[in-house]
Amino acid sequence: MIDILMPRLSDTMEEGAIATWHKQPGDQVAIGDILVEIETDKATMEYEAYEAGILREILVPEGEQATIGMVIALLDDGKPASPSAAPVPDAEAPVADAGVPVPEPEVPTEASARVLATPLVRRLAREHAIDLAHIEGSGPGGRIVRADLDRLSVPQAAASVAQPTAPEPRGSDDARQSTAVPFDRTRQVISRRLTESAASVPHFTVASVAVVDDLLALRAELNARLDAAGRARISVNDLVVRACAIALTAFPGVNASYSPEGSGATLQHGRVNIGIAVASDAGLVVPVISDADRKPASQIAADSRRLAERAKERGLTADDMAGGTFTISNLGMFGVEQFTAIINPPEGAILAVGAAMEEPVVIDGAVEVRRRMRYTLSADHRIIDGALAAKFLAMLTDLLEHPLDIIA
C-alpha cells in the first residue's frame, strides 16, 4: 500500500485544500494520471500519480485541507506490506517525506485525543470552544469534517472567519442588508501573509516621479514594429520591469531578503526575478519573470502575457510563482496616481506604480504639459536604508526618462 501525501506545490505553501478528486476508490491509476486538484495559497494545481495501482481510500475529501506531508489517500500497488513497515498513520498526523518539512504535531488535549478530525475542524473547534467529543463524524473512519460543523446550530462554527453583526434592517422589504462573503483558500493566505508582513517587517517608503513622454513615445514606436511582425505588444509595465531589473543589478542590496540566521543577515540574490502582481478572480497572485535582467523588453512582454493568461485561467504552476526577489504592483491602468504596497515576503522591497498623468511642469522658466508617473518603493528597513532606496529610485527615474538605456 502506498501513502499519497499532500505535496509542497509552492515555496510558501504550508497546507492545501482538496479541490477535486479525479479518481475515486476502486479506480485504476496509471503513472501520469491526474489524481487530484489541490488549491494552494497561490493557485489550483493538478497533482499527477507517480505510482500505478488501485485507489483504495480517500482520507481527505473535497473541500477539506491538509498540511504538507499528510496522507490524503491510499493507493494499492499490489505489493505486500513489509513486516517492518510502520502502520498507516491517522490522517491527522503529518508523515515525513524526503525533503519536505513537516510541522510539529499538536499535543492533543484529553478531549481531542479521543476523536478523529481534520486540521481545519480542530482549528475551528479551538476558535469557537467546540467540544469535538460530542460530534459524530461523517468522514472516512468516522473522522469529523467541516460539513459536520456546518450542521451545528451555532452559527460561528460554520465559518472560518468571525461573522460581523449585521445592522438591524429598517423594514422587512429592505434587501440592503450586510452579506458575509467567507474567505476562500487564496484570500485566507493573502490575509495571513500580508498581516504578518505588515506586523513583522519594519516598512518604510520613498517615492519619486519621472517625466515619461519619451518613454511613451518609444513604446509607441516599438509597438508599431511589433504589430507589423505579429509579436506581443510592450506595455508600460513591461518597460518598468526592465528598468527595475537594470537598477536592481546596479544596487543588489535592494534585490535582497532578510535572513534571521545568526544575529541577522542580508541575503543578496544572484538572480533578478521580478514578480508582477496580477489581480485574478481567485485573488491577488504574483507570477515571476525569471532573470528579467537578461531579457529584452519584448521577451518580458511575452512572458508577462503568458503569465497573466495563466493567472486568469487559474493555471499558474509552482514554477511560475517561485523564486521572486522583487515585486512590482502597478495600478496605473485603473487611473491610480500613487499608492503604497505591502512587501511580499520573503522579499525585501516592492514597487507601487501609478498612472502616467498629464501635469504642468516648469521647463526653462516656462510652464509646459508633460506626462509624469509616480512610484513608491516600500522597503524592509532591516536590510535597506533610506539612502540605498533613494539611490535605487534615482537610477530608476533616470532610466525611465532616458528609455533608450532600457532597451540598449
Tab-separated table of C-alpha atoms in Angstrom:
chain	number	residue	atom	x	y	z
A	1	MET	CA	0.000	0.000	0.000
A	2	ILE	CA	1.313	3.454	-0.934
A	3	ASP	CA	0.576	6.609	1.024
A	4	ILE	CA	-0.389	9.569	-1.199
A	5	LEU	CA	0.954	12.607	0.652
A	6	MET	CA	-0.019	16.269	0.431
A	7	PRO	CA	2.853	17.682	-1.659
A	8	ARG	CA	4.579	21.059	-1.420
A	9	LEU	CA	3.427	22.857	-4.578
A	10	SER	CA	4.795	26.349	-3.872
A	11	ASP	CA	7.616	27.852	-1.875
A	12	THR	CA	5.216	29.425	0.647
A	13	MET	CA	2.730	26.572	0.890
A	14	GLU	CA	2.022	25.244	4.377
A	15	GLU	CA	-1.201	23.387	3.671
A	16	GLY	CA	-3.507	22.779	0.736
A	17	ALA	CA	-7.202	22.219	0.138
A	18	ILE	CA	-8.540	19.354	-1.953
A	19	ALA	CA	-10.404	20.952	-4.839
A	20	THR	CA	-11.350	17.919	-6.978
A	21	TRP	CA	-10.574	14.218	-6.852
A	22	HIS	CA	-10.193	12.918	-10.414
A	23	LYS	CA	-10.051	9.308	-9.201
A	24	GLN	CA	-12.410	7.532	-6.830
A	25	PRO	CA	-11.886	4.453	-4.629
A	26	GLY	CA	-11.682	1.379	-6.842
A	27	ASP	CA	-10.414	3.294	-9.897
A	28	GLN	CA	-7.297	2.121	-11.689
A	29	VAL	CA	-4.472	4.686	-11.530
A	30	ALA	CA	-1.643	4.815	-14.052
A	31	ILE	CA	1.591	6.754	-13.731
A	32	GLY	CA	0.971	10.268	-15.031
A	33	ASP	CA	-2.784	10.247	-14.425
A	34	ILE	CA	-4.200	13.410	-12.864
A	35	LEU	CA	-5.075	12.192	-9.393
A	36	VAL	CA	-6.310	15.324	-7.667
A	37	GLU	CA	-6.503	19.111	-7.971
A	38	ILE	CA	-5.080	20.936	-4.971
A	39	GLU	CA	-5.798	24.547	-4.109
A	40	THR	CA	-2.687	26.164	-2.625
A	41	ASP	CA	-2.004	29.647	-1.341
A	42	LYS	CA	-1.312	30.781	-4.908
A	43	ALA	CA	-3.297	28.728	-7.404
A	44	THR	CA	-5.144	25.487	-8.085
A	45	MET	CA	-2.702	22.889	-9.394
A	46	GLU	CA	-3.008	19.372	-10.765
A	47	TYR	CA	-1.152	16.578	-8.984
A	48	GLU	CA	-0.084	13.564	-11.060
A	49	ALA	CA	0.244	9.997	-9.835
A	50	TYR	CA	3.851	8.810	-9.587
A	51	GLU	CA	2.917	5.181	-8.908
A	52	ALA	CA	0.419	2.831	-10.532
A	53	GLY	CA	-2.242	0.878	-8.697
A	54	ILE	CA	-5.825	1.000	-7.467
A	55	LEU	CA	-7.055	3.907	-5.372
A	56	ARG	CA	-8.274	2.222	-2.191
A	57	GLU	CA	-9.295	5.079	0.079
A	58	ILE	CA	-9.607	8.863	0.075
A	59	LEU	CA	-8.703	10.215	3.508
A	60	VAL	CA	-9.158	13.937	2.811
A	61	PRO	CA	-12.389	14.699	0.911
A	62	GLU	CA	-13.023	17.601	-1.424
A	63	GLY	CA	-13.156	20.940	0.349
A	64	GLU	CA	-11.010	19.823	3.267
A	65	GLN	CA	-7.451	20.976	3.997
A	66	ALA	CA	-4.311	19.030	4.803
A	67	THR	CA	-0.833	20.050	5.879
A	68	ILE	CA	2.237	19.198	3.825
A	69	GLY	CA	3.202	15.547	4.250
A	70	MET	CA	-0.205	14.404	5.481
A	71	VAL	CA	-1.627	11.201	3.972
A	72	ILE	CA	-4.552	12.222	1.754
A	73	ALA	CA	-5.249	8.865	0.061
A	74	LEU	CA	-4.125	5.244	-0.103
A	75	LEU	CA	-3.003	3.566	-3.337
A	76	ASP	CA	-2.835	-0.230	-3.585
A	77	ASP	CA	0.152	-1.173	-5.734
A	78	GLY	CA	-0.404	-4.914	-5.219
A	79	LYS	CA	2.770	-5.366	-3.178
A	80	PRO	CA	2.581	-6.940	0.282
A	81	ALA	CA	3.387	-4.622	3.145
A	82	SER	CA	6.847	-5.016	4.632
A	83	PRO	CA	6.798	-6.585	8.126
A	84	SER	CA	8.889	-3.687	9.383
A	85	ALA	CA	6.757	-1.056	7.751
A	86	ALA	CA	5.147	1.427	10.035
A	87	PRO	CA	1.348	1.286	10.278
A	88	VAL	CA	-0.624	3.761	8.195
A	89	PRO	CA	-0.863	6.861	10.377
A	90	ASP	CA	-4.026	8.703	11.153
A	91	ALA	CA	-4.692	11.380	8.506
A	92	GLU	CA	-4.375	13.987	11.214
A	93	ALA	CA	-0.702	13.158	11.818
A	94	PRO	CA	1.822	14.605	9.321
A	95	VAL	CA	4.002	11.996	7.620
A	96	ALA	CA	7.657	12.829	6.935
A	97	ASP	CA	8.669	12.783	3.291
A	98	ALA	CA	12.175	13.254	1.920
A	99	GLY	CA	12.938	16.922	1.544
A	100	VAL	CA	9.512	18.007	2.838
A	101	PRO	CA	9.461	19.851	6.163
A	102	VAL	CA	6.648	18.625	8.386
A	103	PRO	CA	5.136	20.802	11.104
A	104	GLU	CA	5.423	19.550	14.651
A	105	PRO	CA	2.235	17.682	15.582
A	106	GLU	CA	-0.136	19.246	18.048
A	107	VAL	CA	-0.136	17.848	21.531
A	108	PRO	CA	-3.721	16.592	21.781
A	109	THR	CA	-5.884	17.571	24.678
A	110	GLU	CA	-7.680	14.876	26.624
A	111	ALA	CA	-10.912	15.629	24.737
A	112	SER	CA	-9.425	15.939	21.261
A	113	ALA	CA	-7.328	12.772	21.609
A	114	ARG	CA	-10.483	10.649	21.645
A	115	VAL	CA	-11.762	11.818	18.261
A	116	LEU	CA	-10.577	11.928	14.677
A	117	ALA	CA	-10.869	15.301	12.948
A	118	THR	CA	-9.268	17.228	10.111
A	119	PRO	CA	-6.835	20.098	10.878
A	120	LEU	CA	-9.417	22.696	9.793
A	121	VAL	CA	-12.024	21.220	12.140
A	122	ARG	CA	-9.600	21.197	15.054
A	123	ARG	CA	-8.698	24.841	14.435
A	124	LEU	CA	-12.349	25.870	14.246
A	125	ALA	CA	-13.063	23.896	17.402
A	126	ARG	CA	-10.338	25.764	19.248
A	127	GLU	CA	-11.505	29.151	17.954
A	128	HIS	CA	-15.156	28.579	18.894
A	129	ALA	CA	-14.747	26.391	22.010
A	130	ILE	CA	-16.484	23.404	20.394
A	131	ASP	CA	-16.183	20.029	22.113
A	132	LEU	CA	-15.444	17.569	19.304
A	133	ALA	CA	-16.056	14.578	21.583
A	134	HIS	CA	-19.813	15.125	21.221
A	135	ILE	CA	-19.854	15.354	17.406
A	136	GLU	CA	-20.402	12.344	15.165
A	137	GLY	CA	-18.047	12.394	12.208
A	138	SER	CA	-19.208	11.606	8.676
A	139	GLY	CA	-15.761	11.370	7.097
A	140	PRO	CA	-13.648	8.271	6.432
A	141	GLY	CA	-13.312	6.167	9.583
A	142	GLY	CA	-15.691	8.441	11.460
A	143	ARG	CA	-13.431	11.470	11.041
A	144	ILE	CA	-15.092	14.811	11.777
A	145	VAL	CA	-15.014	17.038	8.680
A	146	ARG	CA	-16.055	20.629	8.023
A	147	ALA	CA	-19.546	19.598	6.900
A	148	ASP	CA	-20.204	18.130	10.353
A	149	LEU	CA	-19.577	21.543	11.928
A	150	ASP	CA	-21.780	23.212	9.326
A	151	ARG	CA	-24.713	21.169	10.624
A	152	LEU	CA	-24.342	22.592	14.121
A	153	SER	CA	-26.817	25.188	15.275
A	154	VAL	CA	-24.015	27.514	16.418
A	155	PRO	CA	-23.560	29.971	13.515
A	156	GLN	CA	-19.894	30.652	14.275
A	157	ALA	CA	-18.981	27.000	13.860
A	158	ALA	CA	-19.793	27.052	10.158
A	159	ALA	CA	-17.421	29.876	9.290
A	160	SER	CA	-13.659	30.107	9.265
A	161	VAL	CA	-13.834	33.829	9.975
A	162	ALA	CA	-15.794	35.730	12.593
A	163	GLN	CA	-19.130	36.902	11.300
A	164	PRO	CA	-19.799	40.626	11.745
A	165	THR	CA	-23.011	41.724	13.378
A	166	ALA	CA	-25.360	42.974	10.665
A	167	PRO	CA	-27.259	46.183	11.316
A	168	GLU	CA	-30.924	45.853	12.043
A	169	PRO	CA	-32.955	46.035	8.823
A	170	ARG	CA	-35.202	49.067	8.548
A	171	GLY	CA	-38.048	47.074	7.113
A	172	SER	CA	-38.959	43.612	6.006
A	173	ASP	CA	-38.783	44.693	2.367
A	174	ASP	CA	-35.310	46.239	2.704
A	175	ALA	CA	-32.887	43.950	0.844
A	176	ARG	CA	-29.876	46.200	1.501
A	177	GLN	CA	-28.516	44.053	4.300
A	178	SER	CA	-24.899	43.175	5.007
A	179	THR	CA	-23.659	39.965	3.420
A	180	ALA	CA	-20.719	37.965	4.764
A	181	VAL	CA	-18.518	36.545	1.997
A	182	PRO	CA	-16.319	33.813	3.533
A	183	PHE	CA	-12.671	33.844	2.514
A	184	ASP	CA	-11.638	31.196	0.037
A	185	ARG	CA	-8.278	29.479	0.434
A	186	THR	CA	-6.395	32.108	-1.593
A	187	ARG	CA	-7.900	35.038	0.311
A	188	GLN	CA	-7.146	33.349	3.636
A	189	VAL	CA	-3.478	33.065	2.744
A	190	ILE	CA	-3.318	36.618	1.345
A	191	SER	CA	-4.823	37.876	4.594
A	192	ARG	CA	-2.424	35.901	6.753
A	193	ARG	CA	0.764	36.637	4.811
A	194	LEU	CA	0.165	40.356	4.376
A	195	THR	CA	-0.884	40.733	8.013
A	196	GLU	CA	2.336	39.026	9.063
A	197	SER	CA	4.343	41.213	6.682
A	198	ALA	CA	2.789	44.458	7.880
A	199	ALA	CA	3.159	43.443	11.537
A	200	SER	CA	6.637	41.898	11.496
A	201	VAL	CA	8.544	43.744	8.753
A	202	PRO	CA	9.627	47.339	9.530
A	203	HIS	CA	8.351	49.022	6.363
A	204	PHE	CA	9.415	52.441	5.173
A	205	THR	CA	8.546	54.121	1.893
A	206	VAL	CA	10.225	56.500	-0.525
A	207	ALA	CA	8.532	57.993	-3.578
A	208	SER	CA	9.667	59.579	-6.798
A	209	VAL	CA	8.290	60.786	-10.130
A	210	ALA	CA	9.545	60.612	-13.716
A	211	VAL	CA	8.643	62.551	-16.851
A	212	VAL	CA	7.760	59.707	-19.222
A	213	ASP	CA	6.883	61.430	-22.526
A	214	ASP	CA	9.966	59.931	-24.201
A	215	LEU	CA	9.192	56.515	-22.703
A	216	LEU	CA	5.647	56.546	-24.099
A	217	ALA	CA	6.872	57.731	-27.494
A	218	LEU	CA	9.460	54.942	-27.644
A	219	ARG	CA	6.830	52.399	-26.618
A	220	ALA	CA	4.530	53.550	-29.448
A	221	GLU	CA	7.367	53.173	-31.959
A	222	LEU	CA	8.316	49.728	-30.679
A	223	ASN	CA	4.700	48.525	-30.749
A	224	ALA	CA	4.282	49.651	-34.333
A	225	ARG	CA	7.206	47.432	-35.278
A	226	LEU	CA	5.968	44.555	-33.125
A	227	ASP	CA	2.473	44.794	-34.644
A	228	ALA	CA	3.973	44.518	-38.119
A	229	ALA	CA	5.904	41.422	-37.037
A	230	GLY	CA	2.877	39.868	-35.294
A	231	ARG	CA	4.593	39.844	-31.903
A	232	ALA	CA	3.318	40.725	-28.423
A	233	ARG	CA	2.976	44.445	-27.728
A	234	ILE	CA	5.007	46.068	-24.955
A	235	SER	CA	3.174	47.688	-22.056
A	236	VAL	CA	4.398	50.483	-19.844
A	237	ASN	CA	4.718	47.928	-17.061
A	238	ASP	CA	6.997	45.769	-19.222
A	239	LEU	CA	9.351	48.723	-19.593
A	240	VAL	CA	9.153	49.395	-15.846
A	241	VAL	CA	10.057	45.746	-15.182
A	242	ARG	CA	13.045	46.027	-17.489
A	243	ALA	CA	14.164	49.324	-15.906
A	244	CYS	CA	13.845	47.860	-12.398
A	245	ALA	CA	15.885	44.822	-13.448
A	246	ILE	CA	18.715	47.082	-14.582
A	247	ALA	CA	18.542	49.158	-11.394
A	248	LEU	CA	18.474	46.029	-9.200
A	249	THR	CA	21.628	44.801	-10.902
A	250	ALA	CA	23.305	48.106	-10.038
A	251	PHE	CA	22.001	48.026	-6.450
A	252	PRO	CA	21.992	44.373	-5.327
A	253	GLY	CA	21.213	45.452	-1.780
A	254	VAL	CA	17.636	46.113	-2.914
A	255	ASN	CA	17.444	42.733	-4.662
A	256	ALA	CA	17.678	41.065	-1.279
A	257	SER	CA	15.878	39.365	1.588
A	258	TYR	CA	16.247	39.408	5.349
A	259	SER	CA	17.733	36.262	6.863
A	260	PRO	CA	17.310	35.507	10.578
A	261	GLU	CA	20.420	33.311	10.587
A	262	GLY	CA	22.808	34.085	13.398
A	263	SER	CA	22.261	37.664	14.502
A	264	GLY	CA	20.526	38.510	11.216
A	265	ALA	CA	21.900	38.902	7.690
A	266	THR	CA	21.145	40.427	4.304
A	267	LEU	CA	20.678	37.718	1.695
A	268	GLN	CA	21.621	39.285	-1.649
A	269	HIS	CA	20.263	37.326	-4.603
A	270	GLY	CA	22.401	36.495	-7.606
A	271	ARG	CA	19.375	36.343	-9.930
A	272	VAL	CA	16.923	39.129	-10.657
A	273	ASN	CA	13.471	37.512	-10.599
A	274	ILE	CA	10.712	40.113	-10.647
A	275	GLY	CA	7.200	39.273	-9.519
A	276	ILE	CA	4.297	41.102	-11.135
A	277	ALA	CA	1.186	41.439	-9.006
A	278	VAL	CA	-1.840	40.248	-11.002
A	279	ALA	CA	-5.470	40.614	-9.912
A	280	SER	CA	-7.391	37.433	-10.781
A	281	ASP	CA	-10.796	36.009	-9.918
A	282	ALA	CA	-9.054	33.908	-7.271
A	283	GLY	CA	-7.424	36.961	-5.679
A	284	LEU	CA	-4.010	38.545	-5.895
A	285	VAL	CA	-1.310	36.306	-7.359
A	286	VAL	CA	2.320	37.138	-8.091
A	287	PRO	CA	3.819	35.211	-11.024
A	288	VAL	CA	7.538	35.732	-11.518
A	289	ILE	CA	9.556	36.810	-14.562
A	290	SER	CA	12.818	34.977	-14.038
A	291	ASP	CA	16.156	36.558	-14.970
A	292	ALA	CA	14.499	39.809	-16.023
A	293	ASP	CA	17.905	41.482	-16.193
A	294	ARG	CA	18.893	39.172	-19.049
A	295	LYS	CA	15.736	39.565	-21.121
A	296	PRO	CA	14.871	42.325	-23.605
A	297	ALA	CA	11.643	44.231	-23.152
A	298	SER	CA	9.973	42.208	-25.922
A	299	GLN	CA	10.675	38.925	-24.099
A	300	ILE	CA	9.470	40.404	-20.817
A	301	ALA	CA	6.266	41.415	-22.633
A	302	ALA	CA	5.756	37.881	-23.962
A	303	ASP	CA	6.398	36.348	-20.540
A	304	SER	CA	4.016	38.816	-18.883
A	305	ARG	CA	1.177	37.963	-21.286
A	306	ARG	CA	1.705	34.244	-20.827
A	307	LEU	CA	1.695	34.507	-17.029
A	308	ALA	CA	-1.326	36.839	-16.986
A	309	GLU	CA	-3.317	34.398	-19.135
A	310	ARG	CA	-2.393	31.506	-16.862
A	311	ALA	CA	-3.412	33.538	-13.822
A	312	LYS	CA	-6.766	34.333	-15.432
A	313	GLU	CA	-7.369	30.634	-16.080
A	314	ARG	CA	-6.090	29.623	-12.609
A	315	GLY	CA	-3.409	27.646	-14.392
A	316	LEU	CA	-0.246	29.039	-12.783
A	317	THR	CA	2.263	26.374	-11.789
A	318	ALA	CA	4.571	26.313	-8.778
A	319	ASP	CA	7.497	27.226	-11.039
A	320	ASP	CA	5.578	30.255	-12.359
A	321	MET	CA	5.466	31.746	-8.859
A	322	ALA	CA	8.707	30.582	-7.295
A	323	GLY	CA	11.943	32.405	-6.622
A	324	GLY	CA	10.832	36.036	-6.703
A	325	THR	CA	13.381	38.574	-5.416
A	326	PHE	CA	11.452	41.839	-6.001
A	327	THR	CA	7.827	42.677	-6.818
A	328	ILE	CA	6.109	45.360	-8.897
A	329	SER	CA	2.453	46.272	-8.299
A	330	ASN	CA	1.026	48.546	-10.999
A	331	LEU	CA	-2.415	50.143	-10.623
A	332	GLY	CA	-1.858	52.761	-13.298
A	333	MET	CA	-4.285	51.046	-15.663
A	334	PHE	CA	-7.036	51.840	-13.150
A	335	GLY	CA	-6.189	55.535	-13.078
A	336	VAL	CA	-4.491	55.377	-9.672
A	337	GLU	CA	-1.910	58.144	-9.379
A	338	GLN	CA	0.041	56.940	-6.353
A	339	PHE	CA	-0.168	54.311	-3.617
A	340	THR	CA	1.958	52.218	-1.292
A	341	ALA	CA	2.179	48.431	-1.237
A	342	ILE	CA	2.957	45.848	1.454
A	343	ILE	CA	6.145	43.855	0.944
A	344	ASN	CA	5.667	40.346	-0.438
A	345	PRO	CA	7.692	38.179	1.984
A	346	PRO	CA	10.398	36.980	1.965
A	347	GLU	CA	11.423	39.748	-0.460
A	348	GLY	CA	12.941	42.970	0.819
A	349	ALA	CA	11.098	45.517	-1.327
A	350	ILE	CA	8.109	46.173	-3.563
A	351	LEU	CA	7.468	48.991	-6.057
A	352	ALA	CA	3.985	50.520	-6.356
A	353	VAL	CA	3.488	52.179	-9.755
A	354	GLY	CA	0.812	54.719	-10.632
A	355	ALA	CA	-0.558	56.086	-13.900
A	356	ALA	CA	1.212	58.470	-16.259
A	357	MET	CA	-0.757	61.707	-15.847
A	358	GLU	CA	-0.606	64.992	-17.761
A	359	GLU	CA	0.637	67.752	-15.453
A	360	PRO	CA	2.002	71.267	-15.773
A	361	VAL	CA	5.802	71.280	-15.460
A	362	VAL	CA	8.187	74.240	-15.355
A	363	ILE	CA	10.865	73.782	-18.029
A	364	ASP	CA	13.438	76.569	-18.560
A	365	GLY	CA	11.157	79.042	-16.844
A	366	ALA	CA	8.109	78.162	-18.962
A	367	VAL	CA	5.129	76.056	-17.965
A	368	GLU	CA	4.572	73.070	-20.242
A	369	VAL	CA	2.368	69.990	-20.048
A	370	ARG	CA	4.225	66.722	-19.532
A	371	ARG	CA	3.226	63.182	-18.598
A	372	ARG	CA	4.566	62.264	-15.170
A	373	MET	CA	4.462	58.864	-13.476
A	374	ARG	CA	4.779	58.384	-9.728
A	375	TYR	CA	6.064	55.287	-7.966
A	376	THR	CA	6.668	54.351	-4.341
A	377	LEU	CA	9.193	51.872	-3.003
A	378	SER	CA	8.261	50.010	0.197
A	379	ALA	CA	11.395	48.542	1.749
A	380	ASP	CA	12.414	46.365	4.701
A	381	HIS	CA	14.381	48.716	6.953
A	382	ARG	CA	16.274	45.793	8.493
A	383	ILE	CA	18.282	45.384	5.291
A	384	ILE	CA	17.624	48.519	3.208
A	385	ASP	CA	18.439	52.036	4.404
A	386	GLY	CA	16.894	55.248	3.139
A	387	ALA	CA	19.977	56.283	1.197
A	388	LEU	CA	20.122	52.975	-0.684
A	389	ALA	CA	16.417	53.197	-1.513
A	390	ALA	CA	16.869	56.776	-2.726
A	391	LYS	CA	19.802	55.832	-4.968
A	392	PHE	CA	17.810	52.956	-6.445
A	393	LEU	CA	14.875	55.271	-7.239
A	394	ALA	CA	17.202	57.900	-8.685
A	395	MET	CA	18.600	55.384	-11.164
A	396	LEU	CA	15.117	54.087	-11.961
A	397	THR	CA	13.954	57.643	-12.670
A	398	ASP	CA	16.948	58.273	-14.929
A	399	LEU	CA	16.223	55.079	-16.887
A	400	LEU	CA	12.541	55.933	-17.339
A	401	GLU	CA	13.401	59.436	-18.532
A	402	HIS	CA	16.086	58.103	-20.913
A	403	PRO	CA	14.332	54.976	-22.230
A	404	LEU	CA	16.931	54.103	-24.869
A	405	ASP	CA	19.070	52.896	-21.972
A	406	ILE	CA	16.294	50.432	-21.088
A	407	ILE	CA	16.315	48.674	-24.446
A	408	ALA	CA	20.029	49.095	-25.220
